[in-house]
mmCIF file of C-alpha atoms and ligand atoms in Angstrom:
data_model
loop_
_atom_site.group_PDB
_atom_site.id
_atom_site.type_symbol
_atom_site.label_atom_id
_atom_site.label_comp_id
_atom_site.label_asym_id
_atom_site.label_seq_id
_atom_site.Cartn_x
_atom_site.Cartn_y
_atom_site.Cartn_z
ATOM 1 C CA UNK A 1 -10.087 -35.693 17.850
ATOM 2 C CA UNK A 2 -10.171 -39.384 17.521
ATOM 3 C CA UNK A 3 -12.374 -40.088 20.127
ATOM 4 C CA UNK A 4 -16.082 -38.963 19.721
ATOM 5 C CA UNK A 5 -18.528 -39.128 22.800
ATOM 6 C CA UNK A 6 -22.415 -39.640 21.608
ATOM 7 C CA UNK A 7 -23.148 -35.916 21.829
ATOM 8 C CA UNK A 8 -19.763 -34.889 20.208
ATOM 9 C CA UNK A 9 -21.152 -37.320 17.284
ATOM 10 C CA UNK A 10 -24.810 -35.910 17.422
ATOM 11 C CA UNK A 11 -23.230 -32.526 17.500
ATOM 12 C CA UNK A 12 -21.278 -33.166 14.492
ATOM 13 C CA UNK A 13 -24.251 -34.948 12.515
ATOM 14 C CA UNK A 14 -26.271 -31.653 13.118
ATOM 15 C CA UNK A 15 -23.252 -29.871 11.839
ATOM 16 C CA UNK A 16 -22.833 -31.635 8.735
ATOM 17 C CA UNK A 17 -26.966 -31.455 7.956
ATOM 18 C CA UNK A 18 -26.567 -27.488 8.602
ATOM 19 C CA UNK A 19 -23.616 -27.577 6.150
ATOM 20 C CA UNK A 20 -25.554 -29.777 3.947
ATOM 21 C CA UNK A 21 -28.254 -27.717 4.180
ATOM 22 C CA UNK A 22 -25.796 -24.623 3.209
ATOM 23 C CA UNK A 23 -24.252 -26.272 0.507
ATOM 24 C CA UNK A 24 -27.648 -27.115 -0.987
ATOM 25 C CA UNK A 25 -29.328 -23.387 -0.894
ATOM 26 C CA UNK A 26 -26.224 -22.715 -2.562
ATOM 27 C CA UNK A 27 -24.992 -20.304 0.350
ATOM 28 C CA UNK A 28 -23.174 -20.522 3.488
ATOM 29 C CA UNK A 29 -26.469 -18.986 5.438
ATOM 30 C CA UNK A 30 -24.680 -19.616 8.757
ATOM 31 C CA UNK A 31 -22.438 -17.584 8.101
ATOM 32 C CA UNK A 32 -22.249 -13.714 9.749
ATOM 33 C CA UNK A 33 -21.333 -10.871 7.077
ATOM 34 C CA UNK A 34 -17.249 -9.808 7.775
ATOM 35 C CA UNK A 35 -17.891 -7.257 9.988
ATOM 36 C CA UNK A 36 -14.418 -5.196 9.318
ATOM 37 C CA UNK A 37 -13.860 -2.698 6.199
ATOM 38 C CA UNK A 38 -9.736 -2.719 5.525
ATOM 39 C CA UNK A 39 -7.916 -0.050 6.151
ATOM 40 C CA UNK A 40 -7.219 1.809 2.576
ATOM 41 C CA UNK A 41 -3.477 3.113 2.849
ATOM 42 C CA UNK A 42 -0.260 1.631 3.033
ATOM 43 C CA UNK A 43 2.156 1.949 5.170
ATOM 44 C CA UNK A 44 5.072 3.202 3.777
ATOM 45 C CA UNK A 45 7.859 3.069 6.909
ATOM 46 C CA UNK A 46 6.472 -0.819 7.763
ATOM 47 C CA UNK A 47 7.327 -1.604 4.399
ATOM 48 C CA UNK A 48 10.797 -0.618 4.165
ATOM 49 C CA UNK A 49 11.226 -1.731 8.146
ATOM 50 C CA UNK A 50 9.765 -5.351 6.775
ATOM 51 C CA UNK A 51 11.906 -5.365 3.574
ATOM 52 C CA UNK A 52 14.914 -4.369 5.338
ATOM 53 C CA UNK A 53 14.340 -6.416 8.213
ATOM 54 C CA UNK A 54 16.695 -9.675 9.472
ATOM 55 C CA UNK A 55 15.434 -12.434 8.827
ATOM 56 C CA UNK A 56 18.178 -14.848 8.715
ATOM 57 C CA UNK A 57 19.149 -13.517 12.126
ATOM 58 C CA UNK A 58 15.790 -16.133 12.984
ATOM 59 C CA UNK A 59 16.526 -18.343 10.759
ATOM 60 C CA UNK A 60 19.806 -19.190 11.870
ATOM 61 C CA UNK A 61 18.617 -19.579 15.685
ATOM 62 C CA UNK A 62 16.245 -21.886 14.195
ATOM 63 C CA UNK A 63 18.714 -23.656 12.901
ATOM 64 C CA UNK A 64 21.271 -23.764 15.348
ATOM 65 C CA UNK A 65 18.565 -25.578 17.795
ATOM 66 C CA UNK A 66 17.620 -28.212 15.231
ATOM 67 C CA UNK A 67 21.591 -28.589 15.055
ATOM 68 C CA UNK A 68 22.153 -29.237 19.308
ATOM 69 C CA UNK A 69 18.656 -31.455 19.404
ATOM 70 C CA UNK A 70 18.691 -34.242 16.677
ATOM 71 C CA UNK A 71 18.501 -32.220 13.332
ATOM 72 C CA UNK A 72 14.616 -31.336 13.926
ATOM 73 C CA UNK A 73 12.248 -29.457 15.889
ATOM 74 C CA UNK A 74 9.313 -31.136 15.553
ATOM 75 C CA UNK A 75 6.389 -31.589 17.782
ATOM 76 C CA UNK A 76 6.811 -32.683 21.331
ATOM 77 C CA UNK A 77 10.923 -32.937 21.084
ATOM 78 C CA UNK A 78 13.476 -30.764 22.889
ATOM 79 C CA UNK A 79 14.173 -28.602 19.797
ATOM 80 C CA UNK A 80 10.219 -27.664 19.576
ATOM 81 C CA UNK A 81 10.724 -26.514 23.198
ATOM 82 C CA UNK A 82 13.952 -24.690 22.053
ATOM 83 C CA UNK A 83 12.188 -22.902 19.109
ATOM 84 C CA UNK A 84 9.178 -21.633 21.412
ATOM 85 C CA UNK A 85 11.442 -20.335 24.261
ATOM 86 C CA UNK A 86 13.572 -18.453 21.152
ATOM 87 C CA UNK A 87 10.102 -17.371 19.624
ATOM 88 C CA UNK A 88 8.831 -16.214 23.486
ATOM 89 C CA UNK A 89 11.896 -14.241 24.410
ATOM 90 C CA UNK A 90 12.111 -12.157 20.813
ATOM 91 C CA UNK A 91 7.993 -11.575 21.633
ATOM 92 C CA UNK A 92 8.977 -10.478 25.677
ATOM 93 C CA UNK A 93 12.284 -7.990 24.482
ATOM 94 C CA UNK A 94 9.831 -6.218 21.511
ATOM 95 C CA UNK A 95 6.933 -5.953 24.478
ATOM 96 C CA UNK A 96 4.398 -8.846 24.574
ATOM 97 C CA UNK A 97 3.432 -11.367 26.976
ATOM 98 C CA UNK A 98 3.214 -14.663 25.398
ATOM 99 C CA UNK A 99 1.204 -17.689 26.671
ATOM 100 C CA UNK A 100 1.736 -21.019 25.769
ATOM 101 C CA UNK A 101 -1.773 -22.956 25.030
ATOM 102 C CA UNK A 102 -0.759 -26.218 25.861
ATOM 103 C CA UNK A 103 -2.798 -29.839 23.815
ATOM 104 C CA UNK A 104 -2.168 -33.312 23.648
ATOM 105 C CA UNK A 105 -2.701 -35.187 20.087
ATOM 106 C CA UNK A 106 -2.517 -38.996 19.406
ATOM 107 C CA UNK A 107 0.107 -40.242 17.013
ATOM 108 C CA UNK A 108 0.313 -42.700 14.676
ATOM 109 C CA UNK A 109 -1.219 -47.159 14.772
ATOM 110 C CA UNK A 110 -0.526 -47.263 18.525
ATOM 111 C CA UNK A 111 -2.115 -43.864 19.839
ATOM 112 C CA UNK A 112 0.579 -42.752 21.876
ATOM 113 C CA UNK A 113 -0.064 -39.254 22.776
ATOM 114 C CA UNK A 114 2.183 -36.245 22.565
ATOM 115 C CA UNK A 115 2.474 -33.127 24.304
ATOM 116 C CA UNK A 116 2.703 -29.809 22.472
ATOM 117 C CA UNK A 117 1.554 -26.293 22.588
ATOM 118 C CA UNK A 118 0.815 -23.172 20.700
ATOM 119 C CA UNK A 119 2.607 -19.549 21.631
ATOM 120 C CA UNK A 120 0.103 -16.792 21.475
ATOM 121 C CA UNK A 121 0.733 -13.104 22.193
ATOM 122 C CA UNK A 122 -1.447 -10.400 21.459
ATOM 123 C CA UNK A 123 -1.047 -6.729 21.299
ATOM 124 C CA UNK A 124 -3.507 -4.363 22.851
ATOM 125 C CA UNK A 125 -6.524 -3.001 20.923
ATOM 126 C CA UNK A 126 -10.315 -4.006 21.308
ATOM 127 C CA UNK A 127 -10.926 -7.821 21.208
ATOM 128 C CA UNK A 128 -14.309 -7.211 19.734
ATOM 129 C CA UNK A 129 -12.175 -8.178 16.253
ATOM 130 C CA UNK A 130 -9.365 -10.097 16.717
ATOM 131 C CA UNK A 131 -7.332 -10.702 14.001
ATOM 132 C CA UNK A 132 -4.897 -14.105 14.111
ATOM 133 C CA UNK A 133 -1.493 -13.720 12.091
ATOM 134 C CA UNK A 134 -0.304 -17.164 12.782
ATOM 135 C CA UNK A 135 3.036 -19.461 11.119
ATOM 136 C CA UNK A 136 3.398 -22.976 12.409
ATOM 137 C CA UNK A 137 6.209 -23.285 14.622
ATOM 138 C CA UNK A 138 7.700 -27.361 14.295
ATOM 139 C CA UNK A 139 9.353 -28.751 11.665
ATOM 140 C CA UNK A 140 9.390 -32.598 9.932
ATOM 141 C CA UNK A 141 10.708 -34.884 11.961
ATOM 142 C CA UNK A 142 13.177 -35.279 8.831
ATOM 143 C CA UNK A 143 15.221 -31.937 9.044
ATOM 144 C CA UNK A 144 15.529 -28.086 10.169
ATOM 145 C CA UNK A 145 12.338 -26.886 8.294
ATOM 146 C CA UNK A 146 14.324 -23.764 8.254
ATOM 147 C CA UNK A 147 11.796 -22.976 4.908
ATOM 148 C CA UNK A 148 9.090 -24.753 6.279
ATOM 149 C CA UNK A 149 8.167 -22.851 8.354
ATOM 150 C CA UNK A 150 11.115 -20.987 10.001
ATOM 151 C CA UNK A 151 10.836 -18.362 7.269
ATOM 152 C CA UNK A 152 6.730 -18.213 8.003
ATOM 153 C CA UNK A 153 7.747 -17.723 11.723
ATOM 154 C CA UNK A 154 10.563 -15.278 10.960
ATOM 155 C CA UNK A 155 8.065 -13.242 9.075
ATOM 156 C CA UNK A 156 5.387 -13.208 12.061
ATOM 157 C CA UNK A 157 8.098 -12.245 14.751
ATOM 158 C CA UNK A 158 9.593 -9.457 12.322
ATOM 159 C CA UNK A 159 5.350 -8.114 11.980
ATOM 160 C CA UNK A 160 5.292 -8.638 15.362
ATOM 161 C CA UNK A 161 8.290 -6.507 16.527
ATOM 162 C CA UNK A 162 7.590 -3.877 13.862
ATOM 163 C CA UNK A 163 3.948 -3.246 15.736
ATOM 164 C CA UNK A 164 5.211 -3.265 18.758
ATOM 165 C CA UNK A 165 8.123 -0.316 18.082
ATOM 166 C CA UNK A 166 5.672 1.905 16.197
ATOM 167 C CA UNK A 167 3.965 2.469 19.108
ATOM 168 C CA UNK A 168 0.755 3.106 17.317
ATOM 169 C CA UNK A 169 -2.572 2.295 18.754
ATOM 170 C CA UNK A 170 -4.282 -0.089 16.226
ATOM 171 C CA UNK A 171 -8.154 -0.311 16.595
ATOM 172 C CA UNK A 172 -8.638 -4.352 16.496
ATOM 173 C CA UNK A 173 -6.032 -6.849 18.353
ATOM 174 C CA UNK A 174 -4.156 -8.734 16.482
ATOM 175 C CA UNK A 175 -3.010 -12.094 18.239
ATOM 176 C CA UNK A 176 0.752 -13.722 17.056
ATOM 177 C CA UNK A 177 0.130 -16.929 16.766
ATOM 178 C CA UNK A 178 2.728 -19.870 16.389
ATOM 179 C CA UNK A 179 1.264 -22.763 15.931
ATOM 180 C CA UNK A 180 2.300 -26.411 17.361
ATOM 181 C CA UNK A 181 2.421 -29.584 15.601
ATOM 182 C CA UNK A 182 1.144 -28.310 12.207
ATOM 183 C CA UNK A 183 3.095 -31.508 10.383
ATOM 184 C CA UNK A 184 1.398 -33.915 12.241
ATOM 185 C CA UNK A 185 -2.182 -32.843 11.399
ATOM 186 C CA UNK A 186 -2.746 -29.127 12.204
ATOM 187 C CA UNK A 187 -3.273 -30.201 15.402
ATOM 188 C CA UNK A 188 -2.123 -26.872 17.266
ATOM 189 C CA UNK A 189 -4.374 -24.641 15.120
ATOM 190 C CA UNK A 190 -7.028 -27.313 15.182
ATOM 191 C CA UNK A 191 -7.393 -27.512 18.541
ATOM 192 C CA UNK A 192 -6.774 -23.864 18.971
ATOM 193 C CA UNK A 193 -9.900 -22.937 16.742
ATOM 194 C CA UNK A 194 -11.673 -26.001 18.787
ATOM 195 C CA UNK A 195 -11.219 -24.365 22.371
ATOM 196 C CA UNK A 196 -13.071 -20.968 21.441
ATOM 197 C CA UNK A 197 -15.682 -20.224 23.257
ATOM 198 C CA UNK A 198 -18.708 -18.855 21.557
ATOM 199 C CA UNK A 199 -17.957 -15.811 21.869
ATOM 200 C CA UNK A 200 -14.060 -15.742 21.354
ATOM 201 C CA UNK A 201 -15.506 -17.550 18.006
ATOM 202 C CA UNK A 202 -17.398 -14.466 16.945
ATOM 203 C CA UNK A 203 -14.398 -12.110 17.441
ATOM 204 C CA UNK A 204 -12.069 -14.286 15.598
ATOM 205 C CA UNK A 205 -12.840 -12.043 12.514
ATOM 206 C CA UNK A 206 -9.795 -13.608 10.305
ATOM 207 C CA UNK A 207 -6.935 -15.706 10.064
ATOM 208 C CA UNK A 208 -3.764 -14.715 8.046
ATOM 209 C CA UNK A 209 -1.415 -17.569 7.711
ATOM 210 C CA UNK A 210 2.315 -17.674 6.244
ATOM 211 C CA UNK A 211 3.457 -21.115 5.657
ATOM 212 C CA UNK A 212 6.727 -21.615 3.464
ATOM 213 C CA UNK A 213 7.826 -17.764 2.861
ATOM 214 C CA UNK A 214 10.898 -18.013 1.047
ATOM 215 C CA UNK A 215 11.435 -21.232 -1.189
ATOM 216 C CA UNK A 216 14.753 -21.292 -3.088
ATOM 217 C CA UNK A 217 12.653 -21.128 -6.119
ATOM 218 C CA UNK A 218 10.131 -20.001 -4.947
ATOM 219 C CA UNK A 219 7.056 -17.835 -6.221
ATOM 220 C CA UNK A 220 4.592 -15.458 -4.527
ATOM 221 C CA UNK A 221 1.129 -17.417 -4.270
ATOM 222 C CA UNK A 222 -2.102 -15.927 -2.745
ATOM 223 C CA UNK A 223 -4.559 -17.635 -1.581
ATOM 224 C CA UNK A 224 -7.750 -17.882 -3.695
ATOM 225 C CA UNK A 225 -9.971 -15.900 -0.957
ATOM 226 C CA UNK A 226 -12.741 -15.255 -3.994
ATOM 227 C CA UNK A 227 -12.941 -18.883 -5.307
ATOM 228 C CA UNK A 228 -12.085 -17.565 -8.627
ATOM 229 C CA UNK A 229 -9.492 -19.659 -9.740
ATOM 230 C CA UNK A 230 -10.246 -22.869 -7.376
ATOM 231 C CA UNK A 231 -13.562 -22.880 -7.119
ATOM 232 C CA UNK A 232 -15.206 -23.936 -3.574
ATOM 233 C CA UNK A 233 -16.562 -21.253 -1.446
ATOM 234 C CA UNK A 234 -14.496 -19.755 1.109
ATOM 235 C CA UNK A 235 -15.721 -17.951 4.166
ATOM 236 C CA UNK A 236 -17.321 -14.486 3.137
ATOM 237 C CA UNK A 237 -14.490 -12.463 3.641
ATOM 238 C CA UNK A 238 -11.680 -14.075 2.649
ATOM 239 C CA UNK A 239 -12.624 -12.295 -1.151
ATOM 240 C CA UNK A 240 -11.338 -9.154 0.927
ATOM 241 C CA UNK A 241 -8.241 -11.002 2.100
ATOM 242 C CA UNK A 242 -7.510 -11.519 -0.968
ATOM 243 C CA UNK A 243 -7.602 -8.411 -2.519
ATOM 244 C CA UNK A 244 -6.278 -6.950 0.344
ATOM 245 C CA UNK A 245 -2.819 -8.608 -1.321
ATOM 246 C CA UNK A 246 -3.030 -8.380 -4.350
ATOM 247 C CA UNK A 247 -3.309 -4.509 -4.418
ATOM 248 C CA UNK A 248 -0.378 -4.332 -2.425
ATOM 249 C CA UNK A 249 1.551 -6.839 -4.714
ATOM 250 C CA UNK A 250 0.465 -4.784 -7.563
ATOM 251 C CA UNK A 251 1.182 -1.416 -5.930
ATOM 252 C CA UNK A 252 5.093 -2.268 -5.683
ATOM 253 C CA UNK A 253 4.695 -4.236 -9.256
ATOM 254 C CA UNK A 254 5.393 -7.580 -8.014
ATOM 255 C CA UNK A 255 3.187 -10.723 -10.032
ATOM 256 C CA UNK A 256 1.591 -12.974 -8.177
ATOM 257 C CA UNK A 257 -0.164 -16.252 -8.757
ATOM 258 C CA UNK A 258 -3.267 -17.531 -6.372
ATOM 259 C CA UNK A 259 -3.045 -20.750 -4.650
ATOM 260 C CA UNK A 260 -5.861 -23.312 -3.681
ATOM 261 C CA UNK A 261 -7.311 -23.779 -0.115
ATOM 262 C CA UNK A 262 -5.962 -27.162 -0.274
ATOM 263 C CA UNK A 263 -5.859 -28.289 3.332
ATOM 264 C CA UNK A 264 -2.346 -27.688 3.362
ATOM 265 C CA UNK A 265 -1.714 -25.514 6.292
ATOM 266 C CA UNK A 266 -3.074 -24.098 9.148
ATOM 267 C CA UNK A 267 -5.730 -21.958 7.877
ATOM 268 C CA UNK A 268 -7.885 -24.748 7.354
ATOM 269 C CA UNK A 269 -9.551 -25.192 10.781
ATOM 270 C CA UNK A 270 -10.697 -21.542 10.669
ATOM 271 C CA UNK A 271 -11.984 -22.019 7.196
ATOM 272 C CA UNK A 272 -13.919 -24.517 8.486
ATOM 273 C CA UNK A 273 -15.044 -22.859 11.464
ATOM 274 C CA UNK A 274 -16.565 -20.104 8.895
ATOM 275 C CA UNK A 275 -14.154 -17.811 9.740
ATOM 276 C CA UNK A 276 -12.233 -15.667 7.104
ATOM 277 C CA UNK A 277 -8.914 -17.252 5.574
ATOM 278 C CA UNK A 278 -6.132 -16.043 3.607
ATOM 279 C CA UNK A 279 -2.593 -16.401 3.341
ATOM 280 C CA UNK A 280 0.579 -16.382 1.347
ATOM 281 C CA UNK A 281 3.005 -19.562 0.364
ATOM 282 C CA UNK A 282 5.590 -19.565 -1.356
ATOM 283 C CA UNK A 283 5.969 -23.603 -2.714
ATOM 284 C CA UNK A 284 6.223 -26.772 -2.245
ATOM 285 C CA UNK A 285 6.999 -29.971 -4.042
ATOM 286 C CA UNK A 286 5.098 -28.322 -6.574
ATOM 287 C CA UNK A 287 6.537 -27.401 -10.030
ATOM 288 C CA UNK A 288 7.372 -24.037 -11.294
ATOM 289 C CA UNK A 289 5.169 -23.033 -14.074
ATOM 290 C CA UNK A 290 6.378 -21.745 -17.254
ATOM 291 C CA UNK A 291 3.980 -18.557 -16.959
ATOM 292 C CA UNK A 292 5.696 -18.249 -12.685
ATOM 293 C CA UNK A 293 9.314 -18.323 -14.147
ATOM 294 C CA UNK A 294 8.778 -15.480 -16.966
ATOM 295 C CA UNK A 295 6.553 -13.398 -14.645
ATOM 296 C CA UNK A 296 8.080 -14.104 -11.474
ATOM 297 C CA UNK A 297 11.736 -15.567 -12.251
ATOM 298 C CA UNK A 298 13.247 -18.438 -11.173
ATOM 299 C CA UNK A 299 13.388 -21.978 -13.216
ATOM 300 C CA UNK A 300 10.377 -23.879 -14.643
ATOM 301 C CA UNK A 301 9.738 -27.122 -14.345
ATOM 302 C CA UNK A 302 12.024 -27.775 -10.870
ATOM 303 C CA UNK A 303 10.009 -27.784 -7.451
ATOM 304 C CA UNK A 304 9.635 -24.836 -6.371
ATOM 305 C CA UNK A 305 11.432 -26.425 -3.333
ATOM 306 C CA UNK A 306 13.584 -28.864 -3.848
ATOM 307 C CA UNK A 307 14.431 -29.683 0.025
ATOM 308 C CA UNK A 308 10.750 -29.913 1.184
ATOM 309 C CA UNK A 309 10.584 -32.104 3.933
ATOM 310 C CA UNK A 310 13.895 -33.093 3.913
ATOM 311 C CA UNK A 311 17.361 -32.528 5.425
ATOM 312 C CA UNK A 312 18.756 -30.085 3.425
ATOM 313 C CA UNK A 313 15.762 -27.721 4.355
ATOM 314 C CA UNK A 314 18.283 -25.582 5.778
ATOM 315 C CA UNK A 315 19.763 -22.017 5.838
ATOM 316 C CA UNK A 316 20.808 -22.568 2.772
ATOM 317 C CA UNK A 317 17.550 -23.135 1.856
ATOM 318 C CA UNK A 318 15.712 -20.390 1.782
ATOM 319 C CA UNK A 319 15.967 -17.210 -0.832
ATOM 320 C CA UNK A 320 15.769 -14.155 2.108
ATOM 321 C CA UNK A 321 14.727 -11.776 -0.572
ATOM 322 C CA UNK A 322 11.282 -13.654 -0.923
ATOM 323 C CA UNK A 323 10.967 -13.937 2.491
ATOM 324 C CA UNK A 324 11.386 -9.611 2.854
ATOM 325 C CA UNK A 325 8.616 -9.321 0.573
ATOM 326 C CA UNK A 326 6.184 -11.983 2.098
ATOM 327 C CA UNK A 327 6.661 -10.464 5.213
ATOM 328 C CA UNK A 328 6.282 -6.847 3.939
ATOM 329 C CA UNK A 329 2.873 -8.006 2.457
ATOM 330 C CA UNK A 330 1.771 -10.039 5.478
ATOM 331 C CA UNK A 331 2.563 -7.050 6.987
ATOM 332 C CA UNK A 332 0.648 -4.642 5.496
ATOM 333 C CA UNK A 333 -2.419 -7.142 5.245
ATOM 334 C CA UNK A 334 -1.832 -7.646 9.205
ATOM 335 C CA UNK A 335 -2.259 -3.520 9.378
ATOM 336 C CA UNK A 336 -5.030 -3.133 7.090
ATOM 337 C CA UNK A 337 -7.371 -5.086 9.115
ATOM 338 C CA UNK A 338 -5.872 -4.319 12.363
ATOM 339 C CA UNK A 339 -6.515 -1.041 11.512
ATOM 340 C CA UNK A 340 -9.968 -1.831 9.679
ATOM 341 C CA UNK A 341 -13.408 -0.027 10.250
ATOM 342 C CA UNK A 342 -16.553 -1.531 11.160
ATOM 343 C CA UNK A 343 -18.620 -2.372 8.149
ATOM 344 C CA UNK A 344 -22.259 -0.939 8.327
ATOM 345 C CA UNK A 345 -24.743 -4.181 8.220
HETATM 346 ZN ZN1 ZN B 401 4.673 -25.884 6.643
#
């Protein structure tokens, strides 16, 4: 946060020597080894639930509530409330108890400070690993974000619901996380990551994030957990993440391209925290590649959402197919690790 006590500064100069100190013996040495081996098979009945699933049944609640309050529902507004209480009541029919973890955030020249929250709901299993599947809830100030990021929370609450119904006991808990006031700094999964305790810190053994799931033209990106295409070093585990999708994208033949750790999203406070990131996206502002459109289909050299941040991010705006098969891979990710063995150190 903007303001920094003396020890919050002292504690973040010892950080940044520690990192140094990483960075310089070439290793993140702070960090613990990923303590979870995924789970090997797939899951053929979430699959077809999660491809068949409705999605636009979410995404046009979404966007009926940006309709009745202002054309948005962005962070501390009336249609952010509206969006959590829709989120909260699908989580309380399929079974869960959500919580809303409630922050304040300064805004803009004059610091006035905003209200918001995060909805969290976990299913059962042994908190020892916790896994967080998180989309960010709010939207621009400048339109629906029906794309960005109703189709990343549709996804989640479809997971969600699917877990629930199969009734199945799953060995780690996964928490649901929907995350507040992502476009005005990460702030919800900032300070979410921020609040754990030392301990809670420990269990946090990964973060899956869906941000942007179905982009009219859209393409399947996953995040460059290795480093092998971006470079940097992400947090040891987030190699697994990665492959984790990729052999399910290449199991039921669909390409996929990787996508950098750019800061974009809420992932990025748990990468920082050391903890293991990965994710899916589907576009931006960014163009489609030639290679994307003949592997992947679509048109080259248009965004690969045209209505980012704007108005028109509507219904309309989002290809559903995309978002079926996000959500079917988030999906199966979600169950590999919930579902994952302890490693032997
Ligand atoms: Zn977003």
């Amino acid at each position: 946060m903007r303001a920094t006590s003396g020890k919050a500064v002292l504690v973040a100069l010892a950080l940044a020597v520690t990192l140094a100190v990483a960075v310089w013996f070439g290793a993140a040495a702070s960090q613990s080894p990923f303590p979870l081996v995924p789970h090997p098979t797939s899951n053929a009945p979430m699959r077809q639930a999660l491809e068949n699933a409705d999605y636009a049944e979410h995404l046009a609640a979404l966007q009926e509530i940006a309709d009745g309050n202002g054309g948005n529902r962005t962070a501390g507004t009336s249609g952010y409330s509206a969006s959590a209480e829709y989120v909260e009541e699908v989580l309380r029919d399929a079974g869960y108890a959500p919580v809303r973890q409630p922050f304040t955030f300064g805004h803009g020249r004059d610091a006035e400070r905003i209200d918001s929250f995060n909805v969290l709901a976990d299913t059962a299993g042994d908190g020892a690993h916790t896994i967080v599947v998180g989309a960010h809830l709010d939207s621009v100030r400048d339109g629906p974000g029906i794309n960005d990021n109703g189709s990343g929370v549709a996804a989640v609450l479809e997971i969600a619901r699917w877990v629930a119904a199969s009734g199945g006991e799953l060995r780690n808990r996964v928490r649901f996380a929907f995350w507040g006031a992502e476009e005005d700094g990460l702030e919800g999964s900032k300070q979410y990551v921020e609040q754990l305790t030392d301990d809670e810190r420990d269990q946090t053994v990964l973060n899956l994030n869906i941000d942007m799931a179905g982009s009219p033209n859209g393409a399947r990106f996953v995040h460059d957990g290795d480093g092998s295409e971006f470079g940097g070093r992400p947090p040891e585990g987030s190699d697994q993440i990665e492959k984790v999708f990729r052999d399910y994208f290449s199991a039921v033949e669909l390409p996929v391209e990787a996508t950098a750790f750019d800061g974009g999203s809420d992932y990025d406070a748990f990468q920082d925290a050391g903890i293991a990131v990965g994710g899916l996206f589907a576009g931006d502002v960014g163009m489609k590649s030639a290679t994307e459109a003949e592997e992947q289909g679509g048109e080259a050299g248009v965004a690969h959402d045209p209505c980012y941040h704007r108005s028109c991010d509507d219904v309309d705006n989002v290809d559903l197919d995309l978002v079926a098969e996000m959500a079917a891979a988030l999906g199966h990710a979600t169950m590999a690790f919930a579902q994952g063995t302890p490693a032997t150190q």
